[in-house]
Amino acid sequence: MTQQTNLSFSGLNAQQIKQLERESRREHWGRAWYKFSRNSLSIVGAVTILIIVFLAIFAPYVTPYPDHATKPFTDFANASQPPSLEHLFGTDEIGRDIFSRTIFGFRFSLSMGVIVLSLVVPVGVLLGLIAGYYQGTRIDSIIMRTTDIFLSVPSLILALAIASVLEPNLSHSMIAISLMWWPWYTRLVYGQTTALRNEFFVSSAEVTGASTAHILFREILPNILSSIFTKMSLDMGWVIIIGASLSFVGLGVQPPKPGLGTMVASGAKYLPDQWWISLFPALAIVVIVLGFNLLGDGLRDLFAAEEV
Amino acid sequence: MTEDILTITDLKKHFVIGHNGLIHRTPITVKAVDGVSLSLRKGETFGLVGESGSGKSTVAYMTVGMYRPTSGTIRFRGEDLFDGSKERSKRHKKEIQIVFQDPGSSLNPRRSIKDILDLPLRIHQPQKNRLEEIVRLLSLVELPPEYMYKYPRQLSGGEKQIVAIARALATDPSIIVLDEPTSALDVSIQGKVINLLIRLQQEFELSFLFITHDLSLMRNVASRVAIMYLGKICEVADAAEFFENPLHPYTQMLLSSIPVLTEEEEALKPVKVESRGEIPSPVNVPPGCSFHSRCPYAEAICKQVDPEMKEIRPGHTVRCHLFASDRSQA
């Protein structure tokens, strides 16, 4: 098997090979997009998320009164105005524009979700891969029993405990949520890894002498990514809800910063007469969480169809 | 006589599947492989035949290093593959490759054919132009180069198995273990895959350890055949001798049970032995000769003493009391 060969005997030159590669990639993504686009609810979810992300990033330019959200501001002459053309969502008890503050509130919700998940997912996935690949060994039991311990601590209570020890603010509540969240990814990945490690393609890589890193990240992980992405999308909604709950009880975003949960809490005193102070931030939470859930459901269907 | 390139000596693999007793815990073991010895010559096809549960796949998996033997040795050109050290040698990984039974599971659904063929090349032939090598491997197994960018789900079962064969060839091995490579394929494809394997064997002087339950396939493919029953080899012989003059009652039973279409074919069968019973559980192997529970010729000694392997004619060995010492003329 040592004779030298070149590509020409196959009737293809390097350029044609590149062309083939491009075509196959286009076909691959084209099929994925086709399946995704046929599910109208997932498109609604994806568009909702895109709009919210756009609004959050460009909040200073798309909101009528950015100062009401970013600086200490009071305007008692305009306090507690109902929704009007000037103030789409009305104004709150000290005269700030609720529409502007809600758009800025998306920033806190989104960054909370993104930061928590980007802390939690790599750790959880890596531990799940390792424990699953070394199933039945001591490494497996250490990782999975630790996981069980963390799962048995209620996250809201831990967040309360952390807040009572440390100063209550956004980063501390993110730490609390992250501590509680990684075990779910470890469990998800563990279950799938234990099944995949017995597949012959893993044995084949081992027989040939592939490194453990190759087997974990190149052979096993790509087969689990679909479940991970689906869970991440659904979890974005959950993290945002928990973040809003923590803000509602005063452990998350601190006033005067416009956290959505904080705004719902501060408006709750004025219900039901000045309903708009709480209602619009609450609706914003519903919309963003619904968007992520629809997107997650769409991704799940997409990946389920691809297995066939 | 050509050289032996693989020698397996008294190979055993016992799996612990549970424990008996609460305080004095005695392990319950399955003797999946219990004292197998065989040798593979350069360029030959050695057929290892047995029913499911006979331990033939376990022998295959140990040969490529997926399991460590409980005891016994596997030597490649005299070099012990499990020589105390924890890690198998890189040479072992290169020289002995495997093709699995289930082509659906043996190719990663998330990797393109190019990536699949690239892995063994990257590990064992990193100095070569790997794209060229991949194209060459595909042409060796008569697949067009465009297949590089396909994914396993775009291939038929037969094509997947052919890609698995190309992957086994990628390290330029001396031995390929074929673990029932055609049993999951359509009959129309089986012949094509077998012919490809034979052509590759001649081209690269490959030695095949061919694991199968299909005796009639071995008639055309193997140069020597061994029958396995409950972790032990019952009979080894050159293929021609094996099919014309089978000695072990189990071999005779298996040969009698090959389905045939015509009476002429039926008449070609050397001995007729009615098949009875099924293979016992390997957790509960009968004492004495493990086959006595199904053997039509079983005698008192068969239930107590496990027979030894005995060479009846040159190259033809049998493990059966019927051929012990003075009665070998039978």
PDB file of C-alpha atoms in Angstrom, chain A residues 1-7 9-12 17-18 20-21 24 27-28 31 198-211 214 218-220 222-224 226 303 306-308, chain B residues 61 64 66 88 93 96-98 100-102 105-111 114 119-120 122-124 128 131-133 135-137 139-140 145-146 148-149 151 153-154 167 169 171-172 204:
ATOM      1  CA  MET A   1       0.000   0.000   0.000  1.00  0.00           C
ATOM      2  CA  THR A   2       2.932   2.255  -0.391  1.00  0.00           C
ATOM      3  CA  GLN A   3       2.654   3.175  -4.038  1.00  0.00           C
ATOM      4  CA  GLN A   4       2.234   6.884  -4.651  1.00  0.00           C
ATOM      5  CA  THR A   5      -1.001   7.994  -6.199  1.00  0.00           C
ATOM      6  CA  ASN A   6      -2.442  11.334  -7.056  1.00  0.00           C
ATOM      7  CA  LEU A   7      -5.935  12.621  -7.365  1.00  0.00           C
ATOM      8  CA  PHE A   9      -6.510   8.988 -11.511  1.00  0.00           C
ATOM      9  CA  SER A  10      -9.847   9.438  -9.827  1.00  0.00           C
ATOM     10  CA  GLY A  11     -10.800  11.848 -12.601  1.00  0.00           C
ATOM     11  CA  LEU A  12     -11.096  14.777 -10.223  1.00  0.00           C
ATOM     12  CA  ILE A  17     -13.094  18.279  -4.901  1.00  0.00           C
ATOM     13  CA  LYS A  18     -13.544  21.673  -3.237  1.00  0.00           C
ATOM     14  CA  LEU A  20     -18.044  18.850  -4.110  1.00  0.00           C
ATOM     15  CA  GLU A  21     -17.372  19.791  -0.537  1.00  0.00           C
ATOM     16  CA  SER A  24     -22.472  18.779   0.142  1.00  0.00           C
ATOM     17  CA  GLU A  27     -27.188  20.476   0.728  1.00  0.00           C
ATOM     18  CA  HIS A  28     -26.706  19.650   4.411  1.00  0.00           C
ATOM     19  CA  ARG A  31     -32.130  20.340   4.256  1.00  0.00           C
ATOM     20  CA  ASN A 198     -21.218   0.904  23.126  1.00  0.00           C
ATOM     21  CA  GLU A 199     -21.791   1.790  19.489  1.00  0.00           C
ATOM     22  CA  PHE A 200     -19.366   0.129  17.123  1.00  0.00           C
ATOM     23  CA  PHE A 201     -18.130   3.433  15.738  1.00  0.00           C
ATOM     24  CA  VAL A 202     -16.710   4.234  19.169  1.00  0.00           C
ATOM     25  CA  SER A 203     -15.139   0.763  19.416  1.00  0.00           C
ATOM     26  CA  SER A 204     -13.701   1.239  15.967  1.00  0.00           C
ATOM     27  CA  ALA A 205     -12.017   4.502  16.967  1.00  0.00           C
ATOM     28  CA  GLU A 206     -10.649   2.853  20.119  1.00  0.00           C
ATOM     29  CA  VAL A 207      -9.315  -0.135  18.178  1.00  0.00           C
ATOM     30  CA  THR A 208      -7.438   2.180  15.811  1.00  0.00           C
ATOM     31  CA  GLY A 209      -5.952   4.112  18.713  1.00  0.00           C
ATOM     32  CA  ALA A 210      -7.886   7.387  18.765  1.00  0.00           C
ATOM     33  CA  SER A 211      -7.304   9.550  21.840  1.00  0.00           C
ATOM     34  CA  HIS A 214     -11.117  12.542  20.063  1.00  0.00           C
ATOM     35  CA  ARG A 218     -15.484  14.100  17.857  1.00  0.00           C
ATOM     36  CA  GLU A 219     -17.306  10.795  18.016  1.00  0.00           C
ATOM     37  CA  ILE A 220     -19.720  11.091  20.938  1.00  0.00           C
ATOM     38  CA  PRO A 222     -21.659  15.537  17.856  1.00  0.00           C
ATOM     39  CA  ASN A 223     -24.357  12.931  18.402  1.00  0.00           C
ATOM     40  CA  ILE A 224     -25.537  14.684  21.583  1.00  0.00           C
ATOM     41  CA  SER A 226     -28.932  18.291  19.170  1.00  0.00           C
ATOM     42  CA  PHE A 303     -33.248  17.030  15.253  1.00  0.00           C
ATOM     43  CA  GLU A 306     -32.834  14.169  11.236  1.00  0.00           C
ATOM     44  CA  GLU A 307     -32.218  10.943  13.150  1.00  0.00           C
ATOM     45  CA  VAL A 308     -34.168   8.982  10.551  1.00  0.00           C
TER      46      VAL A 308
ATOM     47  CA  TYR B  61     -13.005  -8.337  20.284  1.00  0.00           C
ATOM     48  CA  VAL B  64      -8.397  -6.263  18.310  1.00  0.00           C
ATOM     49  CA  MET B  66     -11.510  -4.155  22.831  1.00  0.00           C
ATOM     50  CA  ARG B  88      -1.612  -1.756  23.545  1.00  0.00           C
ATOM     51  CA  LYS B  93      -3.583  -0.896  16.601  1.00  0.00           C
ATOM     52  CA  ILE B  96      -5.023  -5.720  13.370  1.00  0.00           C
ATOM     53  CA  GLN B  97      -8.242  -4.091  12.232  1.00  0.00           C
ATOM     54  CA  ILE B  98     -11.873  -5.124  12.503  1.00  0.00           C
ATOM     55  CA  PHE B 100     -18.158  -5.142  12.588  1.00  0.00           C
ATOM     56  CA  GLN B 101     -21.393  -6.937  11.955  1.00  0.00           C
ATOM     57  CA  ASP B 102     -23.750  -3.985  12.026  1.00  0.00           C
ATOM     58  CA  SER B 105     -23.669   1.247  14.113  1.00  0.00           C
ATOM     59  CA  SER B 106     -20.088   1.072  12.884  1.00  0.00           C
ATOM     60  CA  LEU B 107     -20.110   4.440  11.093  1.00  0.00           C
ATOM     61  CA  ASN B 108     -20.693   7.617  13.094  1.00  0.00           C
ATOM     62  CA  PRO B 109     -23.882   9.212  11.698  1.00  0.00           C
ATOM     63  CA  ARG B 110     -22.503  12.713  12.353  1.00  0.00           C
ATOM     64  CA  ARG B 111     -19.249  12.300  10.435  1.00  0.00           C
ATOM     65  CA  LYS B 114     -14.050  11.655   4.527  1.00  0.00           C
ATOM     66  CA  LEU B 119      -9.099   9.165  11.467  1.00  0.00           C
ATOM     67  CA  PRO B 120      -7.019   5.978  10.970  1.00  0.00           C
ATOM     68  CA  ARG B 122      -4.204  10.687  10.806  1.00  0.00           C
ATOM     69  CA  ILE B 123      -3.115   8.288  13.542  1.00  0.00           C
ATOM     70  CA  HIS B 124      -1.067   5.841  11.504  1.00  0.00           C
ATOM     71  CA  LYS B 128       0.890  11.029   3.646  1.00  0.00           C
ATOM     72  CA  LEU B 131      -6.990  13.500   0.789  1.00  0.00           C
ATOM     73  CA  GLU B 132      -5.185  11.451  -1.854  1.00  0.00           C
ATOM     74  CA  GLU B 133      -5.213   8.469   0.435  1.00  0.00           C
ATOM     75  CA  VAL B 135      -9.631   8.892  -2.702  1.00  0.00           C
ATOM     76  CA  ARG B 136      -7.369   5.899  -3.181  1.00  0.00           C
ATOM     77  CA  LEU B 137      -9.102   3.925  -0.430  1.00  0.00           C
ATOM     78  CA  SER B 139     -11.253   3.489  -5.365  1.00  0.00           C
ATOM     79  CA  LEU B 140      -9.850   0.311  -3.794  1.00  0.00           C
ATOM     80  CA  PRO B 145     -14.571   9.757  -4.915  1.00  0.00           C
ATOM     81  CA  GLU B 146     -17.748  11.826  -4.562  1.00  0.00           C
ATOM     82  CA  MET B 148     -16.152  11.394   0.459  1.00  0.00           C
ATOM     83  CA  TYR B 149     -18.683  14.092   1.247  1.00  0.00           C
ATOM     84  CA  TYR B 151     -22.894  10.958   5.349  1.00  0.00           C
ATOM     85  CA  ARG B 153     -27.412   7.913   6.255  1.00  0.00           C
ATOM     86  CA  GLN B 154     -27.079   8.614   2.514  1.00  0.00           C
ATOM     87  CA  ARG B 167     -11.582   2.183   7.000  1.00  0.00           C
ATOM     88  CA  LEU B 169      -7.678  -0.957   5.145  1.00  0.00           C
ATOM     89  CA  THR B 171      -3.974   1.608   8.465  1.00  0.00           C
ATOM     90  CA  ASP B 172      -2.442  -0.877   6.006  1.00  0.00           C
ATOM     91  CA  PHE B 204      -2.565  -6.981   0.014  1.00  0.00           C
TER      92      PHE B 204
END
